[in-house]
Coordinates of C-alpha atoms in Angstrom, one line a residue:
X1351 CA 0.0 0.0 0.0
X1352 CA 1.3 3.2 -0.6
X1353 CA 2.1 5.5 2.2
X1354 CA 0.1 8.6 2.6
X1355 CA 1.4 12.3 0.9
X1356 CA 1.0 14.7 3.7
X1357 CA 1.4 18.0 2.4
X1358 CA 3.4 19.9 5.2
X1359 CA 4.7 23.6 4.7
X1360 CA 8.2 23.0 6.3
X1361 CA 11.6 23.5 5.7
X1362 CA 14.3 21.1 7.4
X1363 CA 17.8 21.3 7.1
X1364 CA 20.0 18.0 8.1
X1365 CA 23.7 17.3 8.1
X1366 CA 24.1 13.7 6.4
X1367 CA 26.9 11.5 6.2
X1368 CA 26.4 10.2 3.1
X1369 CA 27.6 12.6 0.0
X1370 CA 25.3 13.8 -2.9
X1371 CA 25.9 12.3 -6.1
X1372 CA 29.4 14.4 -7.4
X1373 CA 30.2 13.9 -10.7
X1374 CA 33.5 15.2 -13.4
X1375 CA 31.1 17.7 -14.5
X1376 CA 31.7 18.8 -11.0
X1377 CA 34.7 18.5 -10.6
X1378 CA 35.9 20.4 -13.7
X1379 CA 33.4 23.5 -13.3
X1380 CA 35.7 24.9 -10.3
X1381 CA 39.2 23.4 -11.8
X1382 CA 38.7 25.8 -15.5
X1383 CA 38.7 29.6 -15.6
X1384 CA 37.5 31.3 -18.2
X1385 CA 39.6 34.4 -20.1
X1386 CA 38.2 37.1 -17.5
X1387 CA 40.6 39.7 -16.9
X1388 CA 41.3 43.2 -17.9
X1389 CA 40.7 44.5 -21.1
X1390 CA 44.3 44.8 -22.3
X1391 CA 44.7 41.7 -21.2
X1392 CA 41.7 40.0 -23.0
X1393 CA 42.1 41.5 -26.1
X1394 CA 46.2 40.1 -26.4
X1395 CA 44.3 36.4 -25.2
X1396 CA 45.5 36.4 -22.3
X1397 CA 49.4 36.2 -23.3
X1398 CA 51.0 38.2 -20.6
X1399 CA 53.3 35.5 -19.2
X1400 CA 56.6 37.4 -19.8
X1401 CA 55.1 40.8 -20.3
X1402 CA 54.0 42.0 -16.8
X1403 CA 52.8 45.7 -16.1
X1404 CA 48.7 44.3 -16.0
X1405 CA 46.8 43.4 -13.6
X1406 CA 45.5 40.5 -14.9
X1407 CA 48.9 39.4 -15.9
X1408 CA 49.7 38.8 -12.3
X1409 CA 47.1 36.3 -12.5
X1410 CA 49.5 34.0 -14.9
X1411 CA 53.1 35.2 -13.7
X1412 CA 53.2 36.9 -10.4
X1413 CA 56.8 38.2 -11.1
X1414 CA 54.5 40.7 -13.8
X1415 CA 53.6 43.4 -11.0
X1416 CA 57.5 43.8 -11.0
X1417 CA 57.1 45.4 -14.1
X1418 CA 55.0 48.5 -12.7
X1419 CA 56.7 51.6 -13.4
X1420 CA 53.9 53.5 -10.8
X1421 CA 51.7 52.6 -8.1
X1422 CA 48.2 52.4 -10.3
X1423 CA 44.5 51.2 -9.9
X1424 CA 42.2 49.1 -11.9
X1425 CA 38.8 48.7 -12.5
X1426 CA 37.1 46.5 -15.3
X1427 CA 33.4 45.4 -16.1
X1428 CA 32.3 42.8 -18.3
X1429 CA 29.1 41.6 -20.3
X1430 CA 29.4 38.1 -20.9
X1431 CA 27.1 36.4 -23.1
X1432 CA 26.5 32.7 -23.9
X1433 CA 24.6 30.9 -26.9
X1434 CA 24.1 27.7 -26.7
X1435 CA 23.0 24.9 -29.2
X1436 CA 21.5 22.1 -28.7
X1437 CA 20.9 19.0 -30.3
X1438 CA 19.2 16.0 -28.7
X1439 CA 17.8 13.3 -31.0
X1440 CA 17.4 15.3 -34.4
X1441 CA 15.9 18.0 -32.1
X1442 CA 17.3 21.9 -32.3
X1443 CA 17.2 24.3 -29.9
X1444 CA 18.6 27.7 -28.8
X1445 CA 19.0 29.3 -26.0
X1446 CA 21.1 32.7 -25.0
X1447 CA 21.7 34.5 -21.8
X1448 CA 23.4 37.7 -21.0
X1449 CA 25.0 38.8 -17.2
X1450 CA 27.1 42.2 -16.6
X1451 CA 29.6 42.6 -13.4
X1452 CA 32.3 44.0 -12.1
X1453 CA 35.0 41.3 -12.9
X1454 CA 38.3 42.8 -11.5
X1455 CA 39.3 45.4 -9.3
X1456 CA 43.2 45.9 -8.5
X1457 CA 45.7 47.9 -7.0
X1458 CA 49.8 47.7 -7.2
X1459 CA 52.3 49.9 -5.1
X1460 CA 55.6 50.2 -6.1
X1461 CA 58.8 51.0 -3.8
X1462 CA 62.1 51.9 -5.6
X1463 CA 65.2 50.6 -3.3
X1464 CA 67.0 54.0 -2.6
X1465 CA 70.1 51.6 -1.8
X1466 CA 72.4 52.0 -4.4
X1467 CA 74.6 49.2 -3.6
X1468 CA 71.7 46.5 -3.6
X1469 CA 71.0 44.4 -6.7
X1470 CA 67.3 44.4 -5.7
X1471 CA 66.0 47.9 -7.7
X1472 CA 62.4 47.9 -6.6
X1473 CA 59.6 45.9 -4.7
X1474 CA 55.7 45.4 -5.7
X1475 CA 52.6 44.8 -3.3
X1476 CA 49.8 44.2 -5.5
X1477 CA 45.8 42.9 -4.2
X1478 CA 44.0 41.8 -7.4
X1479 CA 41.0 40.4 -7.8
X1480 CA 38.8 38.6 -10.5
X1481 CA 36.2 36.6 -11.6
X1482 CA 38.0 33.5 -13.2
X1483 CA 35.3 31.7 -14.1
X1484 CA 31.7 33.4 -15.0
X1485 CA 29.3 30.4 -13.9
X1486 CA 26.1 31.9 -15.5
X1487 CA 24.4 30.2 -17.8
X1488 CA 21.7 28.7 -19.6
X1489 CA 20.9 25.0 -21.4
X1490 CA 17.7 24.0 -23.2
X1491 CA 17.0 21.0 -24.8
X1492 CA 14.0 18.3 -26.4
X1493 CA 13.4 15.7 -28.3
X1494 CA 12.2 12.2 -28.8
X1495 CA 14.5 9.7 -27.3
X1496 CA 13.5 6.5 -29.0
X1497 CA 13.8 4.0 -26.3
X1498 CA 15.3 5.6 -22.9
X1499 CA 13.3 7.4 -19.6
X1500 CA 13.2 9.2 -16.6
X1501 CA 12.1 5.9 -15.0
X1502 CA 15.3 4.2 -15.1
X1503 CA 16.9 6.5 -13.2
X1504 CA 14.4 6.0 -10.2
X1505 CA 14.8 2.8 -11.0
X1506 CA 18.6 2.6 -11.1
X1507 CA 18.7 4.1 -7.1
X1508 CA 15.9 1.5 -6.1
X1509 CA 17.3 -1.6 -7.2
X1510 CA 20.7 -0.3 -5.8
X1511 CA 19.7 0.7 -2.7
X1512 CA 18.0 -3.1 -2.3
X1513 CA 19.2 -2.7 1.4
X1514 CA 16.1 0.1 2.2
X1515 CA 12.4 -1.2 2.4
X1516 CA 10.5 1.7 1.0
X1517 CA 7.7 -0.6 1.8
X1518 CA 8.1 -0.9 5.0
X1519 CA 8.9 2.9 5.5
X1520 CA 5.6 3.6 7.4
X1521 CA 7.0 1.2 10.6
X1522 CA 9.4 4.2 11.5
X1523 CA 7.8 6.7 14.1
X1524 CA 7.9 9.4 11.3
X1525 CA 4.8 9.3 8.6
X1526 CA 4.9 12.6 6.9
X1527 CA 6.6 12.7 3.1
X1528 CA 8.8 15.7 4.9
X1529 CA 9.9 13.0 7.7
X1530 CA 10.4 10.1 5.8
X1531 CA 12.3 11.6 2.8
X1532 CA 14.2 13.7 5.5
X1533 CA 15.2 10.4 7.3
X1534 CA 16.3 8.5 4.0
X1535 CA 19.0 11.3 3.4
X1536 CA 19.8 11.1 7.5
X1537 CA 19.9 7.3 7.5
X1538 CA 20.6 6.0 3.4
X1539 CA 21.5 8.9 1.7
X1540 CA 21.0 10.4 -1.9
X1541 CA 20.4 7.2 -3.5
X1542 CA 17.6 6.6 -1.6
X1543 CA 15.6 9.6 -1.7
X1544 CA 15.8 9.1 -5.4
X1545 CA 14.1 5.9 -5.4
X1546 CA 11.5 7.1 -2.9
X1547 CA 10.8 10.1 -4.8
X1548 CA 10.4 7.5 -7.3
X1549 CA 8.0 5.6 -5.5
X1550 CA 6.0 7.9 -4.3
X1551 CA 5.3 9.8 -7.3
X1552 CA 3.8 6.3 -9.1
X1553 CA 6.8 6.2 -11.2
X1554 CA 8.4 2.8 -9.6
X1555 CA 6.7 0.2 -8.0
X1556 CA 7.5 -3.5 -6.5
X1557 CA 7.7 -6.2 -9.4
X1558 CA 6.2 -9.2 -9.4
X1559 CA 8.5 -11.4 -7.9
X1560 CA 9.0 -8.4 -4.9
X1561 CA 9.9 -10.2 -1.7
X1562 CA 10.5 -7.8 1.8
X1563 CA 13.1 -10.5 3.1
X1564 CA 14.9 -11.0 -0.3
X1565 CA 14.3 -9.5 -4.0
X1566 CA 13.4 -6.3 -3.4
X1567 CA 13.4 -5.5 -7.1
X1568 CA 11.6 -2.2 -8.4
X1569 CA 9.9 -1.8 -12.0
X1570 CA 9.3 1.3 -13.9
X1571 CA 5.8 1.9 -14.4
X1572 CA 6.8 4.1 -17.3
X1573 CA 5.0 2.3 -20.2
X1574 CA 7.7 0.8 -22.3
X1575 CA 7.6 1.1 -26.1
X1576 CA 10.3 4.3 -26.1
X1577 CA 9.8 7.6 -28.2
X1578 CA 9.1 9.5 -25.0
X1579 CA 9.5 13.3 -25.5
X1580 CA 11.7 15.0 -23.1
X1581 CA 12.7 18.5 -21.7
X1582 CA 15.8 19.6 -20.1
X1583 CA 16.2 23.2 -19.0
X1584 CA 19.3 24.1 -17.0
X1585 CA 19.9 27.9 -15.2
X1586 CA 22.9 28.7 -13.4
X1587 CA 24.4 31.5 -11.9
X1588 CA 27.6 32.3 -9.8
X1589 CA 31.1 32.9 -10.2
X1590 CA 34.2 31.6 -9.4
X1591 CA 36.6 34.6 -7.5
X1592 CA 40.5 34.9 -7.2
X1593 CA 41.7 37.2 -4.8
X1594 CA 45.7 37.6 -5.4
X1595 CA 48.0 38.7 -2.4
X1596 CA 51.1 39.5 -4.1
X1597 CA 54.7 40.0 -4.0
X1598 CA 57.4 40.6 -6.4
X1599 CA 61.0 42.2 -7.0
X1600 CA 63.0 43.1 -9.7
X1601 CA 67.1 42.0 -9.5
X1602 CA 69.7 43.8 -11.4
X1603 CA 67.0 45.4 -14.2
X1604 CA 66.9 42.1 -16.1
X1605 CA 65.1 39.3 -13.8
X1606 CA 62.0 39.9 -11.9
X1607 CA 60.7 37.1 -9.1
X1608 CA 57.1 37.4 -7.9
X1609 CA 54.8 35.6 -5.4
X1610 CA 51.1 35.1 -5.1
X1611 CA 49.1 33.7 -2.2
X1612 CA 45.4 33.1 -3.7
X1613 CA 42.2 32.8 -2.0
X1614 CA 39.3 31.4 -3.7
X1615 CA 35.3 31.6 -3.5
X1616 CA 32.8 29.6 -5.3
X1617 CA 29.2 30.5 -5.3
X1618 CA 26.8 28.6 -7.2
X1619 CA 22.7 27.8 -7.8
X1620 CA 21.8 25.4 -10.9
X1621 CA 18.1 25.2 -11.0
X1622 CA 17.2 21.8 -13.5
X1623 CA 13.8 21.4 -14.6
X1624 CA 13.4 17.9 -16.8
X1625 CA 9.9 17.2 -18.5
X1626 CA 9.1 13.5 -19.9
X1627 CA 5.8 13.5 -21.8
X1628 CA 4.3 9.7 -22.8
X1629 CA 0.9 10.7 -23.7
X1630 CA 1.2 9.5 -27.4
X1631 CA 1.2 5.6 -26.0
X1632 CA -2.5 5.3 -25.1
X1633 CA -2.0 2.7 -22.0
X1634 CA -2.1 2.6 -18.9
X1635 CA 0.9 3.8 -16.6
X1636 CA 2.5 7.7 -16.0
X1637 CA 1.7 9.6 -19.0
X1638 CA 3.7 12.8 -17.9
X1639 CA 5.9 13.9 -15.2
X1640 CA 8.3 17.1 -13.7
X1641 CA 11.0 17.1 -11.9
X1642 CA 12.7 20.0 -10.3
X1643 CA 16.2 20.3 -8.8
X1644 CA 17.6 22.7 -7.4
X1645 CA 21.5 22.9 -5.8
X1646 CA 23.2 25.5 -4.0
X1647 CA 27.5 24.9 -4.1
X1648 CA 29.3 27.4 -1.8
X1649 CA 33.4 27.4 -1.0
X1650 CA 36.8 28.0 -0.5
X1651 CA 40.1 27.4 -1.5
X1652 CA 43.8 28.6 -1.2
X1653 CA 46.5 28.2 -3.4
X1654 CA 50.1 30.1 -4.3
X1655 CA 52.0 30.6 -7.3
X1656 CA 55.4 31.4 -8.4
X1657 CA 56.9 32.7 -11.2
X1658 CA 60.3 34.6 -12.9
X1659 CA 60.9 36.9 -15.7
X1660 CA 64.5 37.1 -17.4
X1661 CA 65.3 40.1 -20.2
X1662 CA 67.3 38.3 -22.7
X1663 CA 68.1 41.7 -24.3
X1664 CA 66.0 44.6 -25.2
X1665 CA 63.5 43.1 -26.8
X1666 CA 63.0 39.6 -25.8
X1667 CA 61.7 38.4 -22.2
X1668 CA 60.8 35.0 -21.3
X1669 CA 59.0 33.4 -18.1
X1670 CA 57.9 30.4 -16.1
X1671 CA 55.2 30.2 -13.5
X1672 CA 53.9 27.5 -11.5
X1673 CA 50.4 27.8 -10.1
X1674 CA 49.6 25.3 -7.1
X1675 CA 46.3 23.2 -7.3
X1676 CA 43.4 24.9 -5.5
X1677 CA 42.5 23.5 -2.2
X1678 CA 39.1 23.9 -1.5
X1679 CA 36.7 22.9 1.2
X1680 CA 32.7 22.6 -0.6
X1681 CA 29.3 22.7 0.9
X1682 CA 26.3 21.5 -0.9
X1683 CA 22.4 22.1 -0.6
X1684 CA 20.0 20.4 -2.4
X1685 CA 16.0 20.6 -2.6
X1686 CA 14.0 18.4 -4.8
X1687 CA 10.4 17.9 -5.6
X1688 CA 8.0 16.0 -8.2
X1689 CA 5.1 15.6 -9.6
X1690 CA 3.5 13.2 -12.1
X1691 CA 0.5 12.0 -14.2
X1692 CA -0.8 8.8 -14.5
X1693 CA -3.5 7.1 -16.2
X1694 CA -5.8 4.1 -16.3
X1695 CA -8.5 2.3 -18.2
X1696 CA -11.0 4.8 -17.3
X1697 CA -8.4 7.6 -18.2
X1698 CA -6.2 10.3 -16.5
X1699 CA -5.8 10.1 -13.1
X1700 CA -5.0 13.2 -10.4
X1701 CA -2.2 15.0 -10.7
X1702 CA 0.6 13.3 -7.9
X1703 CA 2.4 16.3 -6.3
X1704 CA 5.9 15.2 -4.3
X1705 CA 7.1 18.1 -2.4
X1706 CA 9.0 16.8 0.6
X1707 CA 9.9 20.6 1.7
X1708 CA 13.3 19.6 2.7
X1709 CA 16.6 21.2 2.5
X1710 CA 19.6 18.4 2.0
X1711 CA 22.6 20.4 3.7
X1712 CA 25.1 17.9 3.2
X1713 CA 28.8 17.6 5.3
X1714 CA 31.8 19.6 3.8
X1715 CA 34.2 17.6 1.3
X1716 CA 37.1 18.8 -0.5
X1717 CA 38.6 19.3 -3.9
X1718 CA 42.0 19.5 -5.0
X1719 CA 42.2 20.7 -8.4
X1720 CA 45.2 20.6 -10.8
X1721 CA 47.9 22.8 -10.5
X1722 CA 49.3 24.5 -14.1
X1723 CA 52.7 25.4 -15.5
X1724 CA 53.1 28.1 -18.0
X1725 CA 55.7 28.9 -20.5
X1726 CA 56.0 32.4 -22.0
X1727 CA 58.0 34.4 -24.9
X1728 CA 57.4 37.9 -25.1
X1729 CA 59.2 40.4 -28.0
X1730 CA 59.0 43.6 -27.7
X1731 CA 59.7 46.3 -30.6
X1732 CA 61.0 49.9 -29.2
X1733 CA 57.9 51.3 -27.8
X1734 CA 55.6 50.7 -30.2
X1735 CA 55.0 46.6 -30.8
X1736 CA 54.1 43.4 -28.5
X1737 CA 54.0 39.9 -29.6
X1738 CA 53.9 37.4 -26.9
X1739 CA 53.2 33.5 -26.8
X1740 CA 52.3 31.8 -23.6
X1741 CA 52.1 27.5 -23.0
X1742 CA 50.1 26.1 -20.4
X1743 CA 50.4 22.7 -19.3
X1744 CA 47.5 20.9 -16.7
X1745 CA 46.7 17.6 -15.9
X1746 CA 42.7 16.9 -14.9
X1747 CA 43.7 13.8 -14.0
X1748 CA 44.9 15.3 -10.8
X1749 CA 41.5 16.4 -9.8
X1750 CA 40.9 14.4 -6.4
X1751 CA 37.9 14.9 -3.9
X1752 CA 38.4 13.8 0.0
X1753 CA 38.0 11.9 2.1
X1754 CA 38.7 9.6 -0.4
X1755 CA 37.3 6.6 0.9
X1756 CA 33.9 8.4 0.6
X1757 CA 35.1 9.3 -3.2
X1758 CA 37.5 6.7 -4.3
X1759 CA 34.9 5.5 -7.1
X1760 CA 35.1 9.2 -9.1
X1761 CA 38.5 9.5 -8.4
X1762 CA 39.1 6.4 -10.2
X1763 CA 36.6 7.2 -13.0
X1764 CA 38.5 10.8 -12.6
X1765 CA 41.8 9.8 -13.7
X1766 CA 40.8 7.0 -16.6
X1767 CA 38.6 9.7 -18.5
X1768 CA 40.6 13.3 -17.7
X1769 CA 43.9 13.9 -18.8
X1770 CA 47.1 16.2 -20.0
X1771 CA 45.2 19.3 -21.3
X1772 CA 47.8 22.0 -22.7
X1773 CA 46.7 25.9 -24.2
X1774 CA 48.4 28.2 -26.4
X1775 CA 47.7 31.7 -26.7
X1776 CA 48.9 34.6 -28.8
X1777 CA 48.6 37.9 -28.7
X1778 CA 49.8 41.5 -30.2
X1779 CA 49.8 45.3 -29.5
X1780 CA 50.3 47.6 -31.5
X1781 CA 50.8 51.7 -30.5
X1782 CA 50.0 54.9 -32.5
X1783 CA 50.8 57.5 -30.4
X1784 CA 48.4 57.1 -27.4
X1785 CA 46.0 54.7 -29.3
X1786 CA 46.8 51.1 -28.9
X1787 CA 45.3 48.6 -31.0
X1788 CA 45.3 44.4 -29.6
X1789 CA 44.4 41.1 -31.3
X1790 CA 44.7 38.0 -29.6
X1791 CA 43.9 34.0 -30.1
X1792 CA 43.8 31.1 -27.8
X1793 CA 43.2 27.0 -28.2
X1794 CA 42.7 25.2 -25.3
X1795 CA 42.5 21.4 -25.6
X1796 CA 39.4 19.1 -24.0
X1797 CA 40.4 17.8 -20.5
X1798 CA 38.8 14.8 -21.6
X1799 CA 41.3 11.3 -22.9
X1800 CA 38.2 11.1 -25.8
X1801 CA 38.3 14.2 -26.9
X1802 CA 34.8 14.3 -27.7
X1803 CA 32.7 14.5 -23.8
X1804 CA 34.2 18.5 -23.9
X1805 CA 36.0 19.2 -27.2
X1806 CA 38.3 21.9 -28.1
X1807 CA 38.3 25.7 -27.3
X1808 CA 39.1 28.3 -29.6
X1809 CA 38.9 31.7 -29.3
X1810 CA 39.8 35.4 -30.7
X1811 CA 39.8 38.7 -29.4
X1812 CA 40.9 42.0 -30.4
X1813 CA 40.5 45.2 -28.7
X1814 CA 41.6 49.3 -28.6
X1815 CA 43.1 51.6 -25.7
X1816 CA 43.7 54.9 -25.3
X1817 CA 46.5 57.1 -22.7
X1818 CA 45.0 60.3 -21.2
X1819 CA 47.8 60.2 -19.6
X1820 CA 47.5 59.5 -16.1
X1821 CA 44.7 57.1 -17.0
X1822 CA 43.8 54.7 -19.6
X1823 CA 40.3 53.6 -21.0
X1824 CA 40.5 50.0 -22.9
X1825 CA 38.0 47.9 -24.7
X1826 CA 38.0 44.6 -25.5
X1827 CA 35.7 41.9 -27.7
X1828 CA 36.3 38.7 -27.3
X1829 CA 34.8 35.6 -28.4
X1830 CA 35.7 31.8 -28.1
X1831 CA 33.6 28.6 -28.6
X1832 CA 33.4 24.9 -27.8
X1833 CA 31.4 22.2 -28.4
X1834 CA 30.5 19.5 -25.1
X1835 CA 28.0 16.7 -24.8
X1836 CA 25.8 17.3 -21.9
X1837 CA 23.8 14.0 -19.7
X1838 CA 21.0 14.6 -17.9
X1839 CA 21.2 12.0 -15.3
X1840 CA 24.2 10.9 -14.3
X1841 CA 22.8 6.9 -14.0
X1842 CA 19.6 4.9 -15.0
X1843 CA 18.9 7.6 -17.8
X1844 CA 22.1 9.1 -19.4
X1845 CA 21.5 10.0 -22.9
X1846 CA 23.2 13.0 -23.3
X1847 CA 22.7 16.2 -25.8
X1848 CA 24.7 17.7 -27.7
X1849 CA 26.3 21.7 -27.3
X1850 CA 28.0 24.1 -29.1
X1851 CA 28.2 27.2 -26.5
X1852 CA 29.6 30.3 -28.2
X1853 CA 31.2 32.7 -25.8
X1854 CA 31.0 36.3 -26.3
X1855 CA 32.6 39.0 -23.8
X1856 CA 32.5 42.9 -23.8
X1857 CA 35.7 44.3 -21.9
X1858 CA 36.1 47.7 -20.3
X1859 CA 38.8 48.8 -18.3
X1860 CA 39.4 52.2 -16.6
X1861 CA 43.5 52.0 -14.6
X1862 CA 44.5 55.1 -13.0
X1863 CA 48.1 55.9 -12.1
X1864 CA 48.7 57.3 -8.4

């Protein structure tokens, strides 16, 4: 029999000891950043490895704020846009979404070493910070999926979780859907919420040979026959901050040695919304269903970096920097809810509302992502001509989450699908008095060993500034693109859809010398 659906305006929150289901998608949204900087530094692609004298540059060589001449200010603000297409089954669609910020704010002081008889010239405190990573966005996608739905993924957590009677639930001193649900995550974890949810929304139900003491085996009662038409809309929003502490010198006018101490925050809401409609297949069983996600990721992390600067002569500079991985301590919240459709001979039954009203406030865990090393040429002609080449090198395959007993499975599946992952980008600058005029271009290879579950980035930018004098104005447009498959379940169900997200960023950046 099933258990009664108390509808109970509540919200619980409860600490469990069993982790929500983690993924590489995860993993690999807080170990990217995106090219977010300052406009000078966006237009030339990010190519400031042996350059210095930017803010953002600090960001890939921290020996760069040597370069300073003056103590100076920065300010930049951003409109980042995304267009993604997608393609599931034959099935089109588009979506766009547009956010504006503040993405960095910086300052740099710089003290000149009045001590003539030191090989050390001058010193540089810089605090920058910056958005690496804009998390906003928005996925849409439908279509037919001939054979695959929503039910085997109820289905999937039920069978595994064979050790929970959802039968038997109602025994327990708690009989409300807010208590019971609430004392799965407590007692079982995720898994087991997913197949009560499951349950209690019609969708899964005991199969014939059911037996309390030993087959508890669940059955979809999704009819079967496939070509069930599905929806899957996706809306994010947060960032991914850098906060730079940061040190440098400059030894005998031809090597500079710099420092950063990092702090990291992640904030982070990704509202899902999937939609299975079987109403064409005129039998009995769920005919249409919703169901709603919603989870909340907050952190932080630390890591350092080091980095050098030589001057071969006057015109050529080259650097190294090593950034650290990020280690971050992660806090999730999740609230779910459902509601389905069934019919029978007679026709369509009530509509089944799930809404257990609970809060999952799961324990901290930790991520260590992988730490980078970057390579950099930079030529400088006179005053009037940059061209600068940096190499980055990072292995994803170094992504862990702790403890790892608790995450030893994803680890493993970590490090057999993610590997080596190296990025080039170019850039150029090119002065007319007080006008400067920027191009750059970037590639950035798929973390993934297939090449094909995230493929290649590309990108451009180009961009203009102009010297008042004591301040500068810059502008930049840049615009990249890559193309990712996208699941919507992670088990039971995990057809996926295919993406191509276009990037496309407006750049302005106001620097004022002190």
């Amino acid at each position: 029999m099933k258990m009664k659906k108390n509808s109970i305006l509540i919200i619980m929150g409860f600490f469990s000891s069993f982790i929500y289901s983690q993924d590489i998608t995860d993993a690999l949204r807080y170990s990217q950043d995106n090219l977010l900087g300052t406009a000078r530094f966006s237009a030339m692609s990010g190519a400031f490895g042996a350059l210095g004298g930017d803010f953002s540059s600090i960001n890939v060589n921290p020996a760069g704020s040597a370069i300073f001449a003056n103590n100076q200010v920065a300010l930049t603000t951003s409109t980042f846009g995304v267009k993604n297409k997608s393609n599931y089954f034959g099935s089109k669609d588009l979506e766009n979404s547009t956010t504006a910020d503040i993405n960095q704010f910086g300052a740099v002081f710089v003290i000149k070493n009045t001590d003539k008889n030191s090989e050390w010239t001058k010193f540089s405190f810089a605090l920058n910070y910056e958005n690496a990573n804009n998390l906003d966005n928005v996925i849409f996608s439908s279509g037919t999926n001939p054979t695959n739905s929503i039910g085997d993924y109820f289905k999937y957590y039920a069978n595994r979780n064979n050790g929970v009677s959802i039968l038997n639930l109602q025994t327990q001193p708690r009989e409300s859907i807010t208590d019971l649900y609430d004392y799965l995550g407590s007692n079982y974890g995720f898994g087991a919420q997913q197949a009560f949810l499951g349950y209690q929304a019609y969708i899964i139900d005991p199969a014939s040979n059911y037996n309390e003491s030993s087959n508890r085996n669940y059955v979809s009662l999704i009819p079967s026959g496939g070509n069930y038409y599905q929806e899957n809309y996706i809306k994010s929003n947060g960032y991914n901050g850098k906060l730079s502490f940061n040190a440098s010198g400059q030894y005998n006018d031809k090597f500079y040695f710099g420092v950063n101490i990092n702090t990291r925050f992640i904030d982070y809401t990704q509202n899902t919304t999937f939609y299975e409609d079987n109403s064409n297949n005129l039998v009995s069983g769920v005919q249409r269903l919703q169901f709603d996600n919603e989870l909340t990721t907050f952190g932080n992390g630390i890591s350092f970096q080091l980095g050098a600067i030589a001057k071969l002569n006057k015109q050529v500079r080259v650097g190294v920097a090593y950034e650290s991985p990020t280690w971050y301590e992660i806090s999730d919240k999740l609230s779910q809810r459902i509601s389905s459709v069934s019919a029978n001979a007679t026709g369509e039954l009530p509509i089944v509302r799930v809404n257990p009203m609970v809060i999952n406030v799961y324990e901290p865990y930790q991520l260590s992502t992988p730490g980078k090393w970057t390579g950099s040429l930079g030529y400088i002609y006179k005053k009037s001509g940059i061209l600068s080449i940096d190499y980055s090198i990072k292995d994803y395959g170094n992504i862990e989450f702790s403890p790892n007993g608790d995450y030893r499975e994803l680890n493993s599946e970590i490090k057999n699908n993610l590997g080596m992952a190296t990025e080039l980008r170019i850039g150029g600058e090119y002065r007319i008095k007080a006008v400067s005029l920027r191009a750059g271009y970037r590639s950035e290879k798929s973390p993934y060993r297939d090449q094909t579950t995230i493929g290649n980035l590309t990108g451009f930018s180009s961009g203009f500034g102009y010297n008042f004098g004591g301040i500068k104005l810059d502008i930049t447009y840049s615009h990249s693109q890559r193309d990712y498959q996208k699941q919507f379940f992670n088990v039971g169900m995990t057809d996926s859809s295919k993406i191509n997200s276009v990037m496309n960023n407006v750049i302005i950046s106001m620097s004022f010398e002190l």
